[in-house]
CSV table of C-alpha atoms and ligand atoms in Angstrom, one decimal:
chain,number,residue,atom,x,y,z
A,1,MET,CA,0.0,0.0,0.0
A,2,ASN,CA,1.2,3.5,-0.8
A,3,LYS,CA,2.6,5.5,2.1
A,4,LEU,CA,0.7,8.5,3.4
A,5,ILE,CA,2.7,11.6,4.1
A,6,ILE,CA,0.8,14.3,6.0
A,7,ALA,CA,2.3,17.8,5.7
A,8,ASN,CA,1.1,19.8,8.7
A,9,TRP,CA,1.8,23.5,7.8
A,10,LYS,CA,0.7,24.6,11.3
A,11,MET,CA,0.3,28.4,11.3
A,12,ASN,CA,2.3,28.9,8.1
A,13,PRO,CA,2.9,30.6,5.7
A,14,ALA,CA,1.9,34.2,6.3
A,15,SER,CA,0.2,34.9,3.0
A,16,ILE,CA,-2.1,33.3,0.5
A,17,GLU,CA,0.5,33.9,-2.3
A,18,GLU,CA,3.1,31.9,-0.4
A,19,ALA,CA,0.5,29.2,0.3
A,20,ARG,CA,-0.3,28.8,-3.4
A,21,LYS,CA,3.4,28.7,-4.2
A,22,LEU,CA,4.2,26.1,-1.6
A,23,ALA,CA,1.2,24.0,-2.6
A,24,ALA,CA,2.3,24.0,-6.3
A,25,GLU,CA,5.9,23.1,-5.3
A,26,THR,CA,4.8,20.1,-3.2
A,27,ASP,CA,1.9,18.8,-5.3
A,28,VAL,CA,2.7,15.1,-5.3
A,29,GLU,CA,0.7,11.8,-5.2
A,30,GLY,CA,0.4,10.4,-1.6
A,31,LEU,CA,0.9,13.8,0.1
A,32,ILE,CA,-1.9,15.3,2.2
A,33,ILE,CA,-1.4,19.0,2.6
A,34,CYS,CA,-2.9,20.5,5.8
A,35,PRO,CA,-2.7,24.3,5.5
A,36,PRO,CA,-4.3,26.8,7.9
A,37,PHE,CA,-8.1,27.3,7.4
A,38,PRO,CA,-7.9,30.6,5.5
A,39,PHE,CA,-5.7,28.9,2.8
A,40,LEU,CA,-7.7,25.7,2.3
A,41,GLU,CA,-9.6,27.0,-0.8
A,42,ALA,CA,-6.5,28.4,-2.5
A,43,VAL,CA,-4.6,25.2,-1.9
A,44,ALA,CA,-7.6,23.1,-3.1
A,45,LYS,CA,-7.6,25.0,-6.3
A,46,THR,CA,-3.8,24.7,-6.8
A,47,ILE,CA,-3.2,21.0,-6.2
A,48,LYS,CA,-3.9,18.3,-8.7
A,49,LYS,CA,-2.1,15.2,-7.2
A,50,ALA,CA,-1.9,15.9,-3.5
A,51,LYS,CA,-5.0,15.7,-1.2
A,52,LEU,CA,-6.3,18.3,1.2
A,53,GLY,CA,-6.5,18.0,5.0
A,54,ALA,CA,-7.4,20.4,7.8
A,55,GLN,CA,-5.6,20.9,11.1
A,56,ASP,CA,-8.7,20.9,13.3
A,57,VAL,CA,-12.5,20.9,13.3
A,58,PHE,CA,-15.3,21.7,15.6
A,59,TRP,CA,-17.2,18.8,17.1
A,60,MET,CA,-20.7,19.7,15.9
A,61,ASN,CA,-22.2,20.2,12.5
A,62,PRO,CA,-24.9,22.9,12.4
A,63,PRO,CA,-27.9,22.6,12.7
A,64,THR,CA,-27.3,20.8,16.0
A,65,PRO,CA,-29.9,18.9,18.1
A,66,LEU,CA,-28.9,21.0,21.1
A,67,ALA,CA,-31.8,23.5,21.4
A,68,GLY,CA,-30.8,27.1,21.0
A,69,GLN,CA,-27.2,26.2,20.2
A,70,ALA,CA,-27.4,25.9,16.5
A,71,GLY,CA,-24.3,27.4,14.8
A,72,ALA,CA,-23.5,29.6,17.8
A,73,TYR,CA,-19.8,28.8,18.1
A,74,THR,CA,-17.9,31.9,17.1
A,75,GLY,CA,-14.7,31.1,15.3
A,76,GLU,CA,-15.3,27.4,14.9
A,77,VAL,CA,-15.3,25.5,11.6
A,78,SER,CA,-17.5,22.4,11.0
A,79,ALA,CA,-16.7,19.2,9.2
A,80,GLU,CA,-19.4,19.9,6.6
A,81,GLU,CA,-17.8,23.3,5.9
A,82,LEU,CA,-14.5,21.6,5.5
A,83,LYS,CA,-16.0,19.0,3.2
A,84,SER,CA,-17.4,21.8,1.0
A,85,LEU,CA,-13.8,23.0,0.5
A,86,CYS,CA,-12.7,19.5,-0.8
A,87,VAL,CA,-11.1,18.6,2.5
A,88,GLU,CA,-10.7,14.8,2.8
A,89,TYR,CA,-8.6,14.4,6.0
A,90,VAL,CA,-8.7,16.2,9.4
A,91,ILE,CA,-5.9,16.2,12.0
A,92,ILE,CA,-7.5,15.7,15.4
A,93,GLY,CA,-5.9,15.9,18.9
A,94,HIS,CA,-2.6,17.3,17.8
A,95,SER,CA,-0.4,17.6,20.9
A,96,GLU,CA,0.0,21.4,20.4
A,97,ARG,CA,-3.8,21.7,20.8
A,98,ARG,CA,-3.9,19.3,23.7
A,99,GLN,CA,-1.1,21.0,25.5
A,100,ASN,CA,-1.6,24.7,24.7
A,101,LEU,CA,-5.3,25.1,23.9
A,102,GLY,CA,-6.9,22.8,26.4
A,103,GLU,CA,-8.1,20.1,24.1
A,104,THR,CA,-9.3,17.1,26.1
A,105,ASP,CA,-9.7,13.4,25.2
A,106,GLU,CA,-13.5,14.0,25.3
A,107,MET,CA,-13.3,16.9,22.8
A,108,VAL,CA,-11.1,14.7,20.6
A,109,ALA,CA,-13.7,11.9,20.7
A,110,LYS,CA,-16.5,14.2,19.6
A,111,LYS,CA,-14.4,15.6,16.8
A,112,ILE,CA,-13.6,12.1,15.5
A,113,LYS,CA,-17.3,11.2,15.5
A,114,THR,CA,-18.2,14.4,13.6
A,115,VAL,CA,-15.6,14.0,11.0
A,116,LEU,CA,-16.6,10.4,10.4
A,117,ASP,CA,-20.2,11.4,10.2
A,118,ALA,CA,-19.3,13.9,7.5
A,119,GLY,CA,-17.5,11.1,5.5
A,120,LEU,CA,-14.0,12.5,6.1
A,121,THR,CA,-11.0,10.6,7.4
A,122,PRO,CA,-9.7,11.6,10.9
A,123,ILE,CA,-6.0,11.6,11.6
A,124,LEU,CA,-6.0,11.0,15.4
A,125,CYS,CA,-2.8,12.1,17.0
A,126,VAL,CA,-1.6,10.4,20.2
A,127,GLY,CA,1.7,10.5,22.1
A,128,GLU,CA,3.3,11.1,25.5
A,129,THR,CA,5.3,13.9,26.9
A,130,LYS,CA,9.0,13.6,27.8
A,131,ALA,CA,8.2,13.3,31.5
A,132,GLU,CA,5.6,10.6,30.8
A,133,HIS,CA,8.1,8.8,28.5
A,134,GLU,CA,10.8,8.9,31.2
A,135,ALA,CA,8.3,7.6,33.8
A,136,GLY,CA,7.6,4.6,31.6
A,137,LYS,CA,4.0,5.7,31.0
A,138,THR,CA,4.0,5.8,27.2
A,139,LYS,CA,1.6,2.9,26.7
A,140,GLU,CA,-0.8,4.0,29.5
A,141,ILE,CA,-1.1,7.5,28.0
A,142,VAL,CA,-1.5,6.3,24.4
A,143,LYS,CA,-4.1,3.7,25.5
A,144,ARG,CA,-6.1,6.3,27.3
A,145,GLU,CA,-6.0,8.7,24.3
A,146,LEU,CA,-7.1,5.9,21.9
A,147,LYS,CA,-9.8,4.4,24.1
A,148,ILE,CA,-11.5,7.8,24.8
A,149,GLY,CA,-10.7,9.2,21.4
A,150,LEU,CA,-12.5,6.3,19.7
A,151,SER,CA,-15.2,5.9,22.2
A,152,TYR,CA,-18.0,7.5,20.2
A,153,ILE,CA,-17.4,5.1,17.3
A,154,PRO,CA,-19.8,2.2,17.7
A,155,HIS,CA,-17.9,-1.1,18.1
A,156,LEU,CA,-19.9,-2.7,15.3
A,157,THR,CA,-19.2,0.0,12.8
A,158,SER,CA,-17.1,-1.3,9.9
A,159,ASN,CA,-15.6,0.2,6.8
A,160,ILE,CA,-14.3,3.2,8.7
A,161,GLN,CA,-11.1,4.8,7.5
A,162,LEU,CA,-8.9,6.0,10.3
A,163,VAL,CA,-5.3,7.2,10.5
A,164,ILE,CA,-3.6,7.1,13.8
A,165,ALA,CA,-0.4,9.2,14.2
A,166,TYR,CA,1.9,8.2,17.0
A,167,GLU,CA,3.7,11.4,17.8
A,168,PRO,CA,5.8,11.3,20.9
A,169,ILE,CA,5.6,14.9,22.1
A,170,TRP,CA,9.3,14.9,23.0
A,171,ALA,CA,10.2,14.2,19.4
A,172,ILE,CA,8.0,16.9,17.8
A,173,GLY,CA,10.1,19.8,16.5
A,174,THR,CA,13.2,18.8,18.6
A,175,GLY,CA,15.3,17.2,15.8
A,176,THR,CA,15.4,14.0,17.9
A,177,PRO,CA,13.0,11.4,16.4
A,178,ASP,CA,11.9,8.2,18.1
A,179,THR,CA,13.7,5.1,16.8
A,180,PRO,CA,12.0,3.0,14.1
A,181,GLU,CA,12.3,0.0,16.5
A,182,ASN,CA,10.3,1.7,19.2
A,183,MET,CA,7.8,2.9,16.6
A,184,LEU,CA,7.3,-0.7,15.4
A,185,ASN,CA,6.6,-1.7,19.0
A,186,MET,CA,4.1,1.2,19.3
A,187,VAL,CA,2.4,0.1,16.0
A,188,LYS,CA,1.8,-3.3,17.5
A,189,PHE,CA,0.5,-1.8,20.7
A,190,ILE,CA,-1.8,0.7,19.0
A,191,ARG,CA,-3.1,-2.0,16.6
A,192,GLY,CA,-4.0,-4.1,19.7
A,193,VAL,CA,-5.9,-1.3,21.4
A,194,ALA,CA,-7.7,-0.3,18.2
A,195,SER,CA,-8.7,-3.9,17.4
A,196,ASP,CA,-11.8,-3.4,19.5
A,197,TRP,CA,-13.1,-1.5,16.5
A,198,PRO,CA,-13.3,-3.1,13.0
A,199,LEU,CA,-11.6,-0.1,11.5
A,200,ALA,CA,-9.3,0.2,8.4
A,201,THR,CA,-6.6,1.8,10.4
A,202,ARG,CA,-3.3,3.1,9.1
A,203,ILE,CA,-0.7,3.9,11.7
A,204,ILE,CA,1.9,6.6,10.9
A,205,TYR,CA,4.8,8.2,12.8
A,206,GLY,CA,5.3,11.9,13.5
A,207,GLY,CA,8.2,13.7,15.3
A,208,SER,CA,11.2,15.3,13.6
A,209,VAL,CA,10.9,13.3,10.4
A,210,THR,CA,13.0,14.8,7.6
A,211,SER,CA,13.9,13.7,4.1
A,212,ARG,CA,17.1,12.3,5.6
A,213,ASN,CA,15.5,10.0,8.2
A,214,ALA,CA,12.1,9.3,6.6
A,215,GLU,CA,13.2,6.1,4.9
A,216,ASN,CA,14.2,4.6,8.2
A,217,PHE,CA,10.5,4.6,9.2
A,218,LEU,CA,8.9,4.2,5.8
A,219,LYS,CA,10.8,1.1,4.8
A,220,HIS,CA,8.8,-0.9,7.3
A,221,LYS,CA,5.5,-2.2,6.0
A,222,GLU,CA,3.9,-1.8,9.4
A,223,ILE,CA,4.4,2.0,9.3
A,224,SER,CA,1.9,3.4,6.9
A,225,GLY,CA,3.4,6.9,6.6
A,226,ALA,CA,4.6,10.0,8.4
A,227,LEU,CA,3.3,13.2,9.7
A,228,VAL,CA,5.7,16.0,9.1
A,229,GLY,CA,5.6,19.5,10.7
A,230,GLY,CA,8.6,21.7,10.3
A,231,ALA,CA,10.9,19.6,8.1
A,232,GLN,CA,13.1,21.8,5.9
A,233,SER,CA,15.5,19.1,4.8
B,301,PEP,C1,4.0,17.8,14.1
B,301,PEP,O1,3.8,19.0,14.3
B,301,PEP,O2,3.1,17.0,14.2
B,301,PEP,C2,5.3,17.4,13.8
B,301,PEP,C3,5.5,16.1,13.6
B,301,PEP,O3,6.3,18.3,13.7
B,301,PEP,P1,7.8,18.1,13.4
B,301,PEP,O4,7.9,17.3,12.1
B,301,PEP,O5,8.4,19.5,13.3
B,301,PEP,O6,8.4,17.3,14.5
């Protein structure tokens, strides 16, 4: 199966012209480009081979069954709105959102459900902090994030496409990736936890992947791809 490479642009670039240029330069098969919301449409119109992803989503689609709440979420963007811009994938639960913006496992679970309901593919990010890693809590943390994150998907649901990105937080943007051996161990562990659901799950690695070390991960059939943030080389 072809590898999936997710390009998380984070809050870059600064202008729509740069976004168009960057999208044109990186428009290749197998790449999923995740620009900031304001550039989604421009990138959608530029790319021909790559696919489009979003970096986040709100957990409800208007109109909502919650009386009096329909659409009243200033600043939020729904899965249906993303879909109307040709978005196919949505990053959910990125550690920067969990750590800096108060995103909880419960919010992540609701977002996963909303995205699946809209027919889009969630990219669920899981991973432990440096302190948790050093305390030997990696699997405990990842298991909790998966169990709660997937908890709104009925166990009998089949034919669901899901991408799980194992991203150890201590490896993101640090220049120090995890080892492929540990990633293989985590793939086995994640597959075991996710096996409660009959999902078509692809498990990818994220954290200081560059063009120089990517092959170390991608050469393994168990690792379905990579999530790349700031790679310049
Ligand atoms: C990320 O932001 O998810 C990421 C993997 O970043 P980086 O490639 O910079 O480590």
